[in-house]
Short mmCIF file of C-alpha atoms and ligand atoms in Angstrom, two decimals:
data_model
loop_
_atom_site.label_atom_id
_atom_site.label_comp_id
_atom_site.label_asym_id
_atom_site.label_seq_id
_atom_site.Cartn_x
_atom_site.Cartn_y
_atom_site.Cartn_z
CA UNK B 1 -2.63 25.40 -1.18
CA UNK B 2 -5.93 23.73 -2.68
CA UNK B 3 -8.68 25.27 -3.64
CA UNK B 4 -11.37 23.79 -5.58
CA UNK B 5 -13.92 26.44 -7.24
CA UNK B 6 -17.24 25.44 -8.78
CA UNK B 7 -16.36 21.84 -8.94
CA UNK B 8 -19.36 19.25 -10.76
CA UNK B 9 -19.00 15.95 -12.22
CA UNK B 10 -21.78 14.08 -13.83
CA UNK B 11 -21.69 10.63 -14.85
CA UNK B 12 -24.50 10.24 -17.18
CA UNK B 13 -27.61 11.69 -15.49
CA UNK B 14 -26.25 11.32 -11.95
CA UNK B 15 -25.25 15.24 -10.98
CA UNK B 16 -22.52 13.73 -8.06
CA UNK B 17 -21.00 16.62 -7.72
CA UNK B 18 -22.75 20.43 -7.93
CA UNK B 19 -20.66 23.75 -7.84
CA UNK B 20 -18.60 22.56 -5.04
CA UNK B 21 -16.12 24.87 -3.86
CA UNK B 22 -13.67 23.87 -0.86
CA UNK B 23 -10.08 25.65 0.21
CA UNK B 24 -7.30 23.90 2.14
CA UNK B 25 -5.04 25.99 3.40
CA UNK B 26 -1.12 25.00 3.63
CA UNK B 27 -0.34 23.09 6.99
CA UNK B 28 -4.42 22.67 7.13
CA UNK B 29 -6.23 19.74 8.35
CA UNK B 30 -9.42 19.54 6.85
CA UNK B 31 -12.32 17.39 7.09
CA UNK B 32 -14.75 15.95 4.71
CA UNK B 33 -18.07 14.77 5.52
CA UNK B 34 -21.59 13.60 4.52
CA UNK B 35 -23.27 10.85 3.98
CA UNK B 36 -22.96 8.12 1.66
CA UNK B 37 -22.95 8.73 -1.53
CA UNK B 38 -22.54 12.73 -1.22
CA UNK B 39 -19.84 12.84 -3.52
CA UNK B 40 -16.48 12.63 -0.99
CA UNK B 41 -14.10 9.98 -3.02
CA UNK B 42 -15.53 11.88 -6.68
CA UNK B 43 -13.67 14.96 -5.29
CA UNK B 44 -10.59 12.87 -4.36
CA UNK B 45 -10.97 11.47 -7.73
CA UNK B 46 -10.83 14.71 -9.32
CA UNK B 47 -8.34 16.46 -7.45
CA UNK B 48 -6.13 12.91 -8.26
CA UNK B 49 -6.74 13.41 -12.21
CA UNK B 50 -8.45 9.82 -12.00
CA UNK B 51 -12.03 11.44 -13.21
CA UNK B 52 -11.95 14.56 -15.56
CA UNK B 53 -14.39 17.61 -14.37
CA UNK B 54 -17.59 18.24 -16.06
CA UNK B 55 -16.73 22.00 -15.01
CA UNK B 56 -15.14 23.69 -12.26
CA UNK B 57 -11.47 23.83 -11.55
CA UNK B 58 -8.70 22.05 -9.23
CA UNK B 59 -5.76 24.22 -8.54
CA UNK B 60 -2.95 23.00 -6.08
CA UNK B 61 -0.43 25.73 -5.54
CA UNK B 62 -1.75 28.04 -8.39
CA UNK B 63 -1.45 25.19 -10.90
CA UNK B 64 -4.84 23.90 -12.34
CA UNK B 65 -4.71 20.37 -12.27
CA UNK B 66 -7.56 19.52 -14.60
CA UNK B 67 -6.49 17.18 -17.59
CA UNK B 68 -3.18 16.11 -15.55
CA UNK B 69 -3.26 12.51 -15.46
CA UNK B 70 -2.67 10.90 -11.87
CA UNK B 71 1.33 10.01 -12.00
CA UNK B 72 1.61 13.75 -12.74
CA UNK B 73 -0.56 15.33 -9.81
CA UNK B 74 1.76 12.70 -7.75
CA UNK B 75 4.72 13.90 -8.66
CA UNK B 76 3.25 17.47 -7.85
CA UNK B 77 3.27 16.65 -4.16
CA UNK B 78 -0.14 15.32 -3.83
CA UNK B 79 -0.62 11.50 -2.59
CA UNK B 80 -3.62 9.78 -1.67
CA UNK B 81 -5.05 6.72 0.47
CA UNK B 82 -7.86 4.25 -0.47
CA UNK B 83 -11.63 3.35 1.68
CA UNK B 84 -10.08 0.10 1.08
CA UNK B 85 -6.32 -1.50 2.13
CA UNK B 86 -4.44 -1.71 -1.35
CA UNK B 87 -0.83 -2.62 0.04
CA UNK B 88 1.29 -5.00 -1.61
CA UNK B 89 -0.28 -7.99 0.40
CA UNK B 90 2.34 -10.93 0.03
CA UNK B 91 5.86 -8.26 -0.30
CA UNK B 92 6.93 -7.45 3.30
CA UNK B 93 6.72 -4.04 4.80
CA UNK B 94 9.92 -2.56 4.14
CA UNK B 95 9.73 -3.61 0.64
CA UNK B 96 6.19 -2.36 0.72
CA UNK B 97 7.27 1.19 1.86
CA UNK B 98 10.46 0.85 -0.88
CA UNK B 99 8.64 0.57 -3.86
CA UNK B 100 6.64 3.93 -2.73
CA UNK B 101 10.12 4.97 -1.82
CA UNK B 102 11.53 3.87 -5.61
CA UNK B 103 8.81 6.61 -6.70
CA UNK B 104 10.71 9.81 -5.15
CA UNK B 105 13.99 8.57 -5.40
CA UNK B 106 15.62 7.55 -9.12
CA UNK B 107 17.17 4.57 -8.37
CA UNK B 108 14.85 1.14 -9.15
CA UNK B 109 14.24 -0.93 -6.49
CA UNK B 110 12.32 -4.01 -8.23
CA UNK B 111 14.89 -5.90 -9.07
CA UNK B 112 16.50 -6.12 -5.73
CA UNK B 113 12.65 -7.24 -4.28
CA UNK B 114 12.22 -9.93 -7.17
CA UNK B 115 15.55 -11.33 -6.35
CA UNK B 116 14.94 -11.63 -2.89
CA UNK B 117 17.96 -8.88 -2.37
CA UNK B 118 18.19 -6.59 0.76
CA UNK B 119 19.62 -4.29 -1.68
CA UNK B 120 21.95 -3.46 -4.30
CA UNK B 121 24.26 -0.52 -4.95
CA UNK B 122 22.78 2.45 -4.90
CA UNK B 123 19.56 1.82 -3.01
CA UNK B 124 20.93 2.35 0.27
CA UNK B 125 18.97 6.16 -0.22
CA UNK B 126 16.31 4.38 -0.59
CA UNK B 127 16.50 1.24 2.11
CA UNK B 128 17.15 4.63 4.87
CA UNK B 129 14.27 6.36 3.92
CA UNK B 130 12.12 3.83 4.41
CA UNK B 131 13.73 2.57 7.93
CA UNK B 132 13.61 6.13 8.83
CA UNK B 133 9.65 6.29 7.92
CA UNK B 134 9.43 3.17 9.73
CA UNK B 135 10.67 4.37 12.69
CA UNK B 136 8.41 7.14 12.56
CA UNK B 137 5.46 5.42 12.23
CA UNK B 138 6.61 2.51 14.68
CA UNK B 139 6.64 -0.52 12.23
CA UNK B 140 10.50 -1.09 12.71
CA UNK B 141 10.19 -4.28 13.99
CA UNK B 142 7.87 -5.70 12.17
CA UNK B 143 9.86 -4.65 9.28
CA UNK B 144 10.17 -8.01 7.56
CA UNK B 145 6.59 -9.15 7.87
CA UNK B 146 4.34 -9.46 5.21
CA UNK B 147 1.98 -6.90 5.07
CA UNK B 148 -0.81 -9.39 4.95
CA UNK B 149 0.43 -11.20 8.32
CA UNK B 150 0.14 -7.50 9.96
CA UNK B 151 -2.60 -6.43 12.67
CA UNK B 152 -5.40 -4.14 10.67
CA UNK B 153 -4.58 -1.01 12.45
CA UNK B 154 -0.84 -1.63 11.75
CA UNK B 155 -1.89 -2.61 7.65
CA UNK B 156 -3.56 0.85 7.58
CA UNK B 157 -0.71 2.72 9.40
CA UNK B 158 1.54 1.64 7.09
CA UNK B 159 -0.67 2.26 4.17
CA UNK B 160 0.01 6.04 5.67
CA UNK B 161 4.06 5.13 5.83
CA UNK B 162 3.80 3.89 1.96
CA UNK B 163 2.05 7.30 1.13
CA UNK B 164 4.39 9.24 2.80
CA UNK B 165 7.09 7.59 0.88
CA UNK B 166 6.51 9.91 -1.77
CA UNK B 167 7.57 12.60 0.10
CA UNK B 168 4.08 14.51 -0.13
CA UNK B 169 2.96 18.01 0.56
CA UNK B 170 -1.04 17.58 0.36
CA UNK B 171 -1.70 14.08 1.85
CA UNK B 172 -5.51 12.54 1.03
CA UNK B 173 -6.75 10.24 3.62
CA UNK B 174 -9.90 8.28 2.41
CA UNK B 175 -11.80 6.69 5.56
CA UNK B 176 -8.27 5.41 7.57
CA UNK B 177 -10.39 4.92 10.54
CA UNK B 178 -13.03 2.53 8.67
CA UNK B 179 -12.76 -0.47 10.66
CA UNK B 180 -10.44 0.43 13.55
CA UNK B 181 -11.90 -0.30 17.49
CA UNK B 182 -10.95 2.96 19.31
CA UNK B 183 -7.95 2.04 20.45
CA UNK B 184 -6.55 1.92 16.98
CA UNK B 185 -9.05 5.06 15.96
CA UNK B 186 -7.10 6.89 19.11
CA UNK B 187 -3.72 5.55 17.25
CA UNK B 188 -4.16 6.99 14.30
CA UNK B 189 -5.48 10.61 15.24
CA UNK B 190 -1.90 10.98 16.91
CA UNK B 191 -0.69 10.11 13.73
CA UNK B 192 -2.24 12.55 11.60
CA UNK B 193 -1.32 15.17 14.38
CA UNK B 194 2.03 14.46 13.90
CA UNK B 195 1.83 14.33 10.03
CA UNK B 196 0.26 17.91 10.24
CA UNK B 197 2.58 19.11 13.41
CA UNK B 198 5.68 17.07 13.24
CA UNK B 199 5.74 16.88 8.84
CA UNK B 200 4.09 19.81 8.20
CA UNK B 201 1.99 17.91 5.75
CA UNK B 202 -1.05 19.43 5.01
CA UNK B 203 -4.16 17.15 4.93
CA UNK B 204 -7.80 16.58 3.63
CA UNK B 205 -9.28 13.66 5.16
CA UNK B 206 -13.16 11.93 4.37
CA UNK B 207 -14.06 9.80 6.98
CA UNK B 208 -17.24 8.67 8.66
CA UNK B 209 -16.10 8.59 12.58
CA UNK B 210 -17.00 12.08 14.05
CA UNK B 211 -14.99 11.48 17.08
CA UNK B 212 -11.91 11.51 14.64
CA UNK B 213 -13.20 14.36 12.86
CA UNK B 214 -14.64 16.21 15.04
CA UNK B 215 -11.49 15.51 17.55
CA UNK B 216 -8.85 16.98 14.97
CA UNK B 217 -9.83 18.78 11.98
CA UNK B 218 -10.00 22.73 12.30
CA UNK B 219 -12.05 23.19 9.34
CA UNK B 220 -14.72 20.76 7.86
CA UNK B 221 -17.17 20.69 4.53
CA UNK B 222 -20.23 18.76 4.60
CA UNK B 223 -21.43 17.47 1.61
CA UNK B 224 -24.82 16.23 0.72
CA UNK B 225 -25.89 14.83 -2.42
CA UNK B 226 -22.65 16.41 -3.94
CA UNK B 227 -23.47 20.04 -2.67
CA UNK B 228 -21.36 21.66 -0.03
CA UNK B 229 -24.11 22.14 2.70
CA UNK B 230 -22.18 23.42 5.74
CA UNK B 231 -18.50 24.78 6.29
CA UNK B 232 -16.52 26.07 9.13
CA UNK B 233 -15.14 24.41 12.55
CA UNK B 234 -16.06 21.25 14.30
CA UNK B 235 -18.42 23.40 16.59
CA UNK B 236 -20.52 25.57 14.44
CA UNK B 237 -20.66 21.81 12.10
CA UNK B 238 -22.03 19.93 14.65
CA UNK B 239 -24.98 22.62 16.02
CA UNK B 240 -25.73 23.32 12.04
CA UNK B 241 -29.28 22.11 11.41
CA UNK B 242 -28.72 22.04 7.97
CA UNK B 243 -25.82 19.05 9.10
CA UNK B 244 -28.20 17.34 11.76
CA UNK B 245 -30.96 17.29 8.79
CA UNK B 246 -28.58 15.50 6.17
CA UNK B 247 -27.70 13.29 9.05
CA UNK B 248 -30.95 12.54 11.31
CA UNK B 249 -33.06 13.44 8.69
CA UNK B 250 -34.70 16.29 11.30
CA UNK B 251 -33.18 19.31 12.06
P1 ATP W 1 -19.24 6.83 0.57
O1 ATP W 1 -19.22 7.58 1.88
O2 ATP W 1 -20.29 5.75 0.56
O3 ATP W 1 -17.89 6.35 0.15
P2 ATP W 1 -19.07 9.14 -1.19
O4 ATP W 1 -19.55 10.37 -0.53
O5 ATP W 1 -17.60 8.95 -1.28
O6 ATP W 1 -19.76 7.85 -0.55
P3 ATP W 1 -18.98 8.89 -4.07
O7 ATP W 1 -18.33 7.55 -4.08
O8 ATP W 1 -18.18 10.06 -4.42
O9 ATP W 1 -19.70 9.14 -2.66
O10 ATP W 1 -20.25 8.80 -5.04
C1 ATP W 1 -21.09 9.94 -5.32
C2 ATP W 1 -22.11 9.55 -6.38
O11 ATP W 1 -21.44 9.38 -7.63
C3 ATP W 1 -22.83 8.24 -6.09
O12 ATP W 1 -24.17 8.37 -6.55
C4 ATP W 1 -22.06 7.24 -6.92
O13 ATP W 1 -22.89 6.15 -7.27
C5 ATP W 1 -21.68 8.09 -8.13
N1 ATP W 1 -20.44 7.63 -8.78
C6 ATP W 1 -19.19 7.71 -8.26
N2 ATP W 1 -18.29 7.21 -9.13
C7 ATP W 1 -19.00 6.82 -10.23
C8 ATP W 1 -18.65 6.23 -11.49
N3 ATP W 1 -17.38 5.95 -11.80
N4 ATP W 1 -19.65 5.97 -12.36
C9 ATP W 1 -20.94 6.25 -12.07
N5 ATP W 1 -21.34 6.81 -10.91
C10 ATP W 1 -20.39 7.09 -10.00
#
């Protein structure tokens, strides 16, 4: 479904990313890892259309997506989280997950949430949807808090509700365990099961907590100083010396 082929990206003389070549198969769930700085978001940038290659090519069901600008790769199927909580912090959580919804559906939902309206004729498509992905994802009742007000584990869930909003086929997850205790950690990698199993959403997820990585990707890169070092499943990753080097800095 993706498949990224001798991928670089300089930004003046820093060489972040170096002939990088990764494949995500449809209904995969891949991991991305390596240390800070490797060069994880840049490829998230790229395959978004936020940063422009220096060479190398992103093609997403056999369309290159180099020199598409992000609203088009999003309305290709392709939708993406942040490291950092970017909901609408002061709009509630159904309006939250409308506004995504507004973006797959044609009808405008704005003026309903500026006027303080449930909604208005012809939004009911959208006002289902995004009960429906509330169910899903257990926010329901909490449907009329603002997003701000909500636990951190729930604000990043539904930062995952929002993206699915867009009805995506490739979902991007950037760090959604960063700052979860396990509990909410153990939360979330039932919810990317289900994406993957229930949605059929296939995913590509950077994140720093191996347990979550290592607990439910099939396939992961590593990346180190923005060249893929290692590739293959959590097992053969974790015994890799070339992996426990770029980590522990001994092999
Ligand atoms: P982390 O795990 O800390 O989020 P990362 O693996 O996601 O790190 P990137 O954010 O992709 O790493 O950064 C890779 C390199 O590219 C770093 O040296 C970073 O400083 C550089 N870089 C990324 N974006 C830019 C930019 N817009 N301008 C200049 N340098 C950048």
């Amino acid at each position: 479904m993706l498949e990224i082929k001798h991928l670089s990206k300089n930004f003046g003389g820093i060489e972040a990313l170096k002939d990088v070549n990764i494949n995500v198969e449809r209904n995969g769930l891949v991991g991305l890892i390596g240390p800070n700085g490797a060069g994880k978001t840049t490829i998230f940038n790229l395959i978004t259309g936020e940063y422009v290659p220096t060479s190398g090519s992103v093609i997403f069901d056999g369309k290159e997506l180099a020199n598409h600008h992000p609203y088009q790769v999003a309305a290709l199927g392709i939708t993406r989280t942040f490291q950092n909580i970017r909901l609408f912090s002061d709009l509630s959580v159904l309006d939250n997950v409308r506004i995504a919804c507004h973006l797959h559906v044609k009808y405008s939902v704005f003026d309903s949430i500026i006027h303080g309206r449930r909604f208005v004729e012809g939004e009911k498509e959208i006002y289902d949807r995004s009960m429906e992905l509330l169910k899903i994802f257990k926010l329901e009742n909490k449907r009329d808090e603002l997003a701000k007000n909500l636990p951190y584990g729930e604000q990043r869930r539904l930062e995952i509700t929002r993206a699915l909003a867009t009805n995506p086929k490739l979902l991007l997850l950037d760090e959604p365990a960063a700052g979860m205790n396990p509990q909410e950690t153990e939360d979330l990698m039932e919810t990317i099961r289900f994406l993957r199993d229930g949605m059929n959403i296939t995913i590509l997820l950077i994140e720093h907590d191996m347990h979550l990585v290592m607990g439910i990707c099939e396939k992961i890169y590593v990346l180190d100083f923005g060249k893929v070092i290692a590739e293959g499943d959590p097992t053969s990753i974790q015994h890799d010396p070339k992996v426990i080097e770029a980590y522990l800095g001994t092999a």
